XYZ file of C-alpha atoms in Angstrom:
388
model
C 97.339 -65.062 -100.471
C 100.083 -62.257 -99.726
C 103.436 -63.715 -99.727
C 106.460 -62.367 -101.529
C 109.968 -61.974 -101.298
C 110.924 -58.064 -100.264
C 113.383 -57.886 -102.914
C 113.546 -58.651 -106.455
C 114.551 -57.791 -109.906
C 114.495 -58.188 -113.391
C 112.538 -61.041 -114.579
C 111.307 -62.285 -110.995
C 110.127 -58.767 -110.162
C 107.902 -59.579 -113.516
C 107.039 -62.424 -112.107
C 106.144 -61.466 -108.693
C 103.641 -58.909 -110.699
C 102.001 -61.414 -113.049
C 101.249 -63.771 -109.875
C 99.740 -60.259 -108.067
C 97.539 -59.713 -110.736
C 96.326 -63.459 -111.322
C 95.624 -63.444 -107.687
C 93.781 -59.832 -107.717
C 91.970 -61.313 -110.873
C 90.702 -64.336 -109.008
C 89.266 -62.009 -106.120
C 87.349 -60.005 -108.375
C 85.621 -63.460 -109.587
C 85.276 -64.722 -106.302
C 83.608 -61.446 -105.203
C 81.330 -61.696 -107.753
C 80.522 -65.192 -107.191
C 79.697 -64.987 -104.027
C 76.814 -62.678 -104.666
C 74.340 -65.165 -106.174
C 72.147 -63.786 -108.159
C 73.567 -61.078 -109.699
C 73.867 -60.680 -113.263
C 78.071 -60.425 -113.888
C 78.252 -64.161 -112.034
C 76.996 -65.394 -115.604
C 80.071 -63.972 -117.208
C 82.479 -65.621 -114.917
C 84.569 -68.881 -116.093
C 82.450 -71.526 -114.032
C 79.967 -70.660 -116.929
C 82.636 -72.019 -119.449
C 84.416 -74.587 -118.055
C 84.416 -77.375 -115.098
C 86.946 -75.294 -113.307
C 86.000 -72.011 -111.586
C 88.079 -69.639 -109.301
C 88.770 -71.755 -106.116
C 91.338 -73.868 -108.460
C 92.782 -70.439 -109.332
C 92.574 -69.657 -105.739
C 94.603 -72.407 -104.542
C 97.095 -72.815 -107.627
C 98.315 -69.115 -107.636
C 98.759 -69.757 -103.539
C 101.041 -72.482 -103.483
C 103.107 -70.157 -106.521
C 103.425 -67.678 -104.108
C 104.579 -69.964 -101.404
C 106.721 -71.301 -103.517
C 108.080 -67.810 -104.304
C 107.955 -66.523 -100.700
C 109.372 -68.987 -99.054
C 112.082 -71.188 -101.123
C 114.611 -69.143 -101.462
C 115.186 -68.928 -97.632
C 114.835 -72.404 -97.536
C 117.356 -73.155 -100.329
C 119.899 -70.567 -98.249
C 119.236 -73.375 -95.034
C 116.876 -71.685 -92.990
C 114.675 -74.355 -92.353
C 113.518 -73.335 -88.967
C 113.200 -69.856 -89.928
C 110.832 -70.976 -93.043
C 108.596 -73.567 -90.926
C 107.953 -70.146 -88.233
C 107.284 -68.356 -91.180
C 104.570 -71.044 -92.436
C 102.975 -71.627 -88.692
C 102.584 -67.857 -88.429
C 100.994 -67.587 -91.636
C 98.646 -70.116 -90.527
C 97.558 -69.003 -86.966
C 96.991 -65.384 -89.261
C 94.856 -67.424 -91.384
C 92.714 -69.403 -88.615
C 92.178 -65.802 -86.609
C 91.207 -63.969 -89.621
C 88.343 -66.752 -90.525
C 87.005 -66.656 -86.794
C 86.491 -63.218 -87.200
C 85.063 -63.277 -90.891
C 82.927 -65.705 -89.676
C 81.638 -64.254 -86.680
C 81.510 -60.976 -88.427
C 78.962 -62.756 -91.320
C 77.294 -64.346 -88.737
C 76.110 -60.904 -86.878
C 75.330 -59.522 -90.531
C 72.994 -62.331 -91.089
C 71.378 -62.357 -87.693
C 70.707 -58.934 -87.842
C 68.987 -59.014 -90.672
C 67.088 -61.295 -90.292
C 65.719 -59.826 -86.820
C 65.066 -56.631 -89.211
C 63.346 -58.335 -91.893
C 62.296 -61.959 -90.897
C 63.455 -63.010 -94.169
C 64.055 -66.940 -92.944
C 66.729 -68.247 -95.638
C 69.098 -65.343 -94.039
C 69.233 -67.292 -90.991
C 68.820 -70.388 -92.238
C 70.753 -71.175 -95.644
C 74.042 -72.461 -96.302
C 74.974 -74.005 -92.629
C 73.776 -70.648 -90.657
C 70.578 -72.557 -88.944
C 73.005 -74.388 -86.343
C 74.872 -71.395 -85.537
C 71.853 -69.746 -84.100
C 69.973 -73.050 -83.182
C 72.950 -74.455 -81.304
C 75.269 -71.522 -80.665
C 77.504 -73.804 -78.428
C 78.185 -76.447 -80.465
C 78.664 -74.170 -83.031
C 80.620 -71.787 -81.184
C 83.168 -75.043 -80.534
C 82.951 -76.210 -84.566
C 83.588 -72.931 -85.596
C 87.177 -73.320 -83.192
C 87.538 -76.320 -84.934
C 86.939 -75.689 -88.225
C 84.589 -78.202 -88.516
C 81.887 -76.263 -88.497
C 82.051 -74.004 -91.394
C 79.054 -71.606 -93.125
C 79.194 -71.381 -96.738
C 81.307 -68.902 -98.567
C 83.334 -68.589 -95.696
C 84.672 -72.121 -96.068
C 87.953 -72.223 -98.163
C 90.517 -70.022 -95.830
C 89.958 -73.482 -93.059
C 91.026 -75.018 -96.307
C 94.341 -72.060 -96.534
C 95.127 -72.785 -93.197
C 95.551 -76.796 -93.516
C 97.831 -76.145 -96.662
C 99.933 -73.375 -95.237
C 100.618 -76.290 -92.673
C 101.553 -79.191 -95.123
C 103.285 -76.395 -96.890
C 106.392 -77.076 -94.410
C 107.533 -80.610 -95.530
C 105.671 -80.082 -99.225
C 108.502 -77.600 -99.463
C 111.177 -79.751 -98.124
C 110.744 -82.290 -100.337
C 110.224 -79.942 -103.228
C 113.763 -78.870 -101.816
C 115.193 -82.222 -102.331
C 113.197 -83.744 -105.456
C 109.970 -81.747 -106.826
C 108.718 -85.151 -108.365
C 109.218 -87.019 -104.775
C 106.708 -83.949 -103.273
C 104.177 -84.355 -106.348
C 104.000 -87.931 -106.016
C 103.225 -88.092 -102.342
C 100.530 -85.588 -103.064
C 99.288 -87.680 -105.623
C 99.309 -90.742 -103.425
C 97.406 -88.682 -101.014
C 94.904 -87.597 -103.059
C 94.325 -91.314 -104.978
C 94.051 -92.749 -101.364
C 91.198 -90.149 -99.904
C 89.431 -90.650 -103.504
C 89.747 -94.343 -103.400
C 88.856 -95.045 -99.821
C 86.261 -91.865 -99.464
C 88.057 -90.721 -96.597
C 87.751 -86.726 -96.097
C 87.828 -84.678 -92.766
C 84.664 -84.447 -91.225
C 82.299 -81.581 -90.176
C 80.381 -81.535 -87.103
C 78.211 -80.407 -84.815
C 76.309 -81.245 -88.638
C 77.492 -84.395 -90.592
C 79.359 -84.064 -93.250
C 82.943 -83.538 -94.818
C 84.881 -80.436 -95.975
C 83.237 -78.284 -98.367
C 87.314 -78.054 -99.697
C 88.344 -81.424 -98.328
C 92.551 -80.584 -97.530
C 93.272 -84.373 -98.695
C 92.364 -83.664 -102.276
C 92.736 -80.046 -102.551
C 96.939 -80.060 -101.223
C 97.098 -81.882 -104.669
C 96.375 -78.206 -106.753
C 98.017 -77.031 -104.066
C 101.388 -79.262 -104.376
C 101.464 -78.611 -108.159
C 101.475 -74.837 -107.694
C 104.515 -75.451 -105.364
C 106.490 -77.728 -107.689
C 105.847 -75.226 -110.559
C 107.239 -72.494 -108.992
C 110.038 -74.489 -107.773
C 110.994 -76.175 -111.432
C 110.354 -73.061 -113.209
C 111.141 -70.271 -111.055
C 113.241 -68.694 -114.028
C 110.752 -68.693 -116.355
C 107.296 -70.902 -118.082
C 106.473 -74.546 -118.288
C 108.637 -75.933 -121.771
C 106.260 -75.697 -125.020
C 104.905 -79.072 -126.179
C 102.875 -78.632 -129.208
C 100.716 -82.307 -128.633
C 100.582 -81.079 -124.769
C 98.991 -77.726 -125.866
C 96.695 -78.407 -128.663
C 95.657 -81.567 -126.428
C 94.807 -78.724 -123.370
C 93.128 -76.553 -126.429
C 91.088 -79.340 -127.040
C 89.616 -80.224 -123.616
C 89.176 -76.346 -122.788
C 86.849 -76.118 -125.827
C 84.959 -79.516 -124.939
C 84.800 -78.099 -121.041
C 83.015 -74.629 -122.845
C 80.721 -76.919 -125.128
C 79.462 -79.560 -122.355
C 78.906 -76.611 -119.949
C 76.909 -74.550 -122.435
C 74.689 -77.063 -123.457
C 76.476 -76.557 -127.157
C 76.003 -72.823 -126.826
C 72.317 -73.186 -126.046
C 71.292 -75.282 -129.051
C 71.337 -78.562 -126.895
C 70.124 -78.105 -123.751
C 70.433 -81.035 -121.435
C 74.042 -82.071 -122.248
C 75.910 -80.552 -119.339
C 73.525 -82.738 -116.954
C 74.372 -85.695 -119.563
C 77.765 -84.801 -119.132
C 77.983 -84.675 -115.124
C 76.978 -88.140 -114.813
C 79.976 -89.418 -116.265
C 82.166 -86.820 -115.579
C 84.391 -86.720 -112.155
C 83.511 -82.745 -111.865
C 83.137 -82.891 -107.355
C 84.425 -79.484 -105.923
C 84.297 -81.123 -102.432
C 86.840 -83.925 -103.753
C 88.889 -81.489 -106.476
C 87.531 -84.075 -109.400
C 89.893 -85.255 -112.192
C 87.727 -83.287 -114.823
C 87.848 -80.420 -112.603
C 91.313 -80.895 -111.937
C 92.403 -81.405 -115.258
C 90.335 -78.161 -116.796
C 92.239 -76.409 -114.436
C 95.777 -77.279 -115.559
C 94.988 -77.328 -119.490
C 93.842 -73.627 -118.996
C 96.562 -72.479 -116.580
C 98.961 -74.116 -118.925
C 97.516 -72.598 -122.571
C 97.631 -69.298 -120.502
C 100.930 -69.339 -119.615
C 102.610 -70.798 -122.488
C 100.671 -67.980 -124.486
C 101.669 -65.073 -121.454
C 98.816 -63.720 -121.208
C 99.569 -62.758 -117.818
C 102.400 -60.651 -119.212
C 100.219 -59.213 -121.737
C 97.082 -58.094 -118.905
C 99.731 -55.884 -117.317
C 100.033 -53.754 -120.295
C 96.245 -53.580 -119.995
C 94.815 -50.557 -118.715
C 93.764 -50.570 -114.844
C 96.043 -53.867 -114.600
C 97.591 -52.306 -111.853
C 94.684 -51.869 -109.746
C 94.090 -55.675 -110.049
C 97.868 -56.230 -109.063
C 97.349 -53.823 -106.125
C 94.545 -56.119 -104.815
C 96.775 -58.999 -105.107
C 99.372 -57.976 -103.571
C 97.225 -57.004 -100.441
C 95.224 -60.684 -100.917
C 94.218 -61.265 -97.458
C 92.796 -58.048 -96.564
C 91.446 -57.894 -99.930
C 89.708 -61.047 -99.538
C 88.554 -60.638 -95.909
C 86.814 -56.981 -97.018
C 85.672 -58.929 -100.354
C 84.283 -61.583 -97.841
C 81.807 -59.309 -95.869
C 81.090 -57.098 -98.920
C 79.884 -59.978 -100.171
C 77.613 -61.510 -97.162
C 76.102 -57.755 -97.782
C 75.066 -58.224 -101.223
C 73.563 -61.677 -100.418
C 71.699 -59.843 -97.945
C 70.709 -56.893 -99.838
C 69.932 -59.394 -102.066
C 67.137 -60.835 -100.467
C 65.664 -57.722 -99.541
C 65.311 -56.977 -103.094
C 63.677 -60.510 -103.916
C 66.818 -60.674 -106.149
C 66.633 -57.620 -107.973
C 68.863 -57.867 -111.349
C 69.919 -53.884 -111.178
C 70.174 -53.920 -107.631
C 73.068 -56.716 -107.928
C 74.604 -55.312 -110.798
C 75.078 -52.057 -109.162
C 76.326 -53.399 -105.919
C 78.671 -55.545 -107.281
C 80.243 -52.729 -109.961
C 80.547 -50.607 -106.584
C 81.558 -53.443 -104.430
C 84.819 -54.130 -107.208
C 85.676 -50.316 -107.030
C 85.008 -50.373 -103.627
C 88.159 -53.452 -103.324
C 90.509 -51.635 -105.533
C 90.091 -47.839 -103.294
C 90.636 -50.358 -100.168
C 93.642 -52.158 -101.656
C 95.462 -48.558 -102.685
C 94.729 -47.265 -99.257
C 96.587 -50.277 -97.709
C 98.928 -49.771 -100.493
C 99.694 -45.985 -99.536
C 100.167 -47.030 -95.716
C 102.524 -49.668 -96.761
C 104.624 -47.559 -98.685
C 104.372 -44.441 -96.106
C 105.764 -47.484 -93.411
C 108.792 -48.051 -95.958
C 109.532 -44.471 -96.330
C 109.792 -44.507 -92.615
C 111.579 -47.156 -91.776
C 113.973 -46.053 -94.471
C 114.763 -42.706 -93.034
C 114.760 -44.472 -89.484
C 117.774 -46.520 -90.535
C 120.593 -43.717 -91.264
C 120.049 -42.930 -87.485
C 119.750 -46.515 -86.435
C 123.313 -47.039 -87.845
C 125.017 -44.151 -85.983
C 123.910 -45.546 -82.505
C 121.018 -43.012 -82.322
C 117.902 -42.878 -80.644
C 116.068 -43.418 -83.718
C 113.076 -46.188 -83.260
C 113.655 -49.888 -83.717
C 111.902 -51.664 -86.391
């Protein structure tokens, strides 16, 4: 989620921003989505299309791998790059423990305060407190994951594959997109996914279809690192086209046919555990209509743009405060019986809650430059100035 090169100008500085604020975007959503029940999560773009934030999610990641990390691999530091990659990983897997543990305890808690059952009970919680050691062991894992805490396991696999996805993005983009691809056709063909356990299952964000979004983001930023995708006029009106049959089908025409999403589903490949084609493809016609129409470019100019950029560029520890905000407002939630004005106002204060969070990190980050910045003069001279 955070990733970026320390220096940069011009156009790639641009760049670097548009990603930042795509990403900070995509939080917001996921924030918001992962308070069910609240009234905003109707205005989100799962509501008008078969793709929702977790493509976003994954896309604008592999981007900013791609930014962060090719150039020092294009200079020959392969080893250097692969450290980089495992660290960012092993970050990854300890920050999900603890968001996990951490939604866990919220959970528990309340539901020793209220006796409200689903708190203990819904989306995978029951074996955590049923079976705590099994769980405990799943949870080290990452086979045992609760839901809405499920797609960093997912990070952490990809940040992994990112070392020879890069390499052979390195050597010939198209080579690394059609291993992907291979990857992906096999574990669709043959139904093969990694498993959960102590409960049966697979992947809520099975890695063996999801490195495919994940891939593409790569190769993107690898082929087009200067600048956007090359206009095709059949390509975009084509990706206009399915965009507005995606918002149709999902509104049931607007709400003058009800019944034809659920027509739709049966014959449409829309799994989220297995990244489905329609999914997949919504996905790329509306990151590609966006882009060739830069409307990232034309968001910064937007008014409180850079508080969304902000939160971007501080993903992670945007996403790990947006995580438990989150399990709170499912909680609150519940004590409410789903109130519609409790969720609205909880959420609106939640968002402004991630943007004050994201400039406080901000301000430390650039109080730490300042200082290592007036640390280096002295460094230079051979004086007892600190070591950074």
């Amino acid at each position: 989620m955070n990733g970026q090169p320390q220096q940069a100008t011009g156009m790639e500085r641009k760049r670097i921003d548009t990603i930042d604020l795509w990403r900070g975007l995509v939080l917001v959503v996921i924030f918001i989505n992962h308070v069910p029940g609240n009234l905003l999560e109707h205005v989100t773009m799962r509501n008008f299309g078969f793709s929702d934030s977790a493509e976003a999610f994954v896309f604008v990641s592999g981007l900013a791998v791609s930014l962060a990390y090719f150039p020092k691999l294009r200079a020959g530091d392969w080893p250097g790059t692969a450290r980089r990659c495992v660290k960012r990983a092993v970050k990854l897997y300890g920050v999900h423990l603890l968001l996990t543990f951490a939604a866990l305890v919220m959970f528990g808690q309340a539901f020793l305060a209220t006796g409200i059952t689903e708190l203990a009970t819904s989306h995978g919680r029951d074996i955590s407190f049923m079976e705590p050691g099994r769980a405990l062991a799943g949870l080290l894992l990452l086979s045992h994951q609760i839901g809405y805490f499920n797609i960093l396991p997912l990070y952490v696999v990809l940040m992994l594959a990112a070392i020879p996805l890069l390499a052979l993005a390195w050597v010939r983009p198209l080579l690394a997109l059609a291993l992907s691809a291979a990857v992906y056709a096999w574990s669709r063909v043959t139904g093969f996914g990694l498993p959960t356990w102590p409960a049966e299952g697979r992947w809520f964000f099975d890695p063996l279809c999801w490195q495919l979004l994940f891939t593409i983001g790569i190769v993107c930023g690898v082929m087009w690192r200067g600048g956007k995708a090359p206009f095709s006029r059949a390509l975009f009106w084509l990706c206009v086209a399915w965009l507005a049959a995606g918002a149709v089908m999902v509104t049931n025409v607007f709400g003058l046919a009800p019944g034809v999403y659920d027509a739709a589903r049966a014959w449409l490949d829309l799994s989220k555990t297995d990244l489905g084609l329609g999914r997949l493809t919504h996905f790329l016609a509306l990151a590609y209509v966006l882009s060739q129409m830069r409307v990232g470019e034309a968001l910064l100019r937007l008014p409180g743009a850079d508080k969304l950029t902000l939160m971007g560029r501080h993903g992670l520890a945007v996403f790990a405060a947006g995580s438990l905000a989150s399990a709170g407002g499912q909680i609150l939630l519940a004590i409410s019986h789903g109130s519609p004005i409790v969720g609205v106002v909880y959420v609106v204060a939640g968002i402004f809650g991630l943007v004050a969070f994201a400039s406080l990190l901000e301000c430390r980050s650039t109080a730490a430059r300042a200082g290592k910045a007036a640390s280096q003069p002295v460094a230079a001279r051979g004086g007892g100035g600190p070591r950074q």
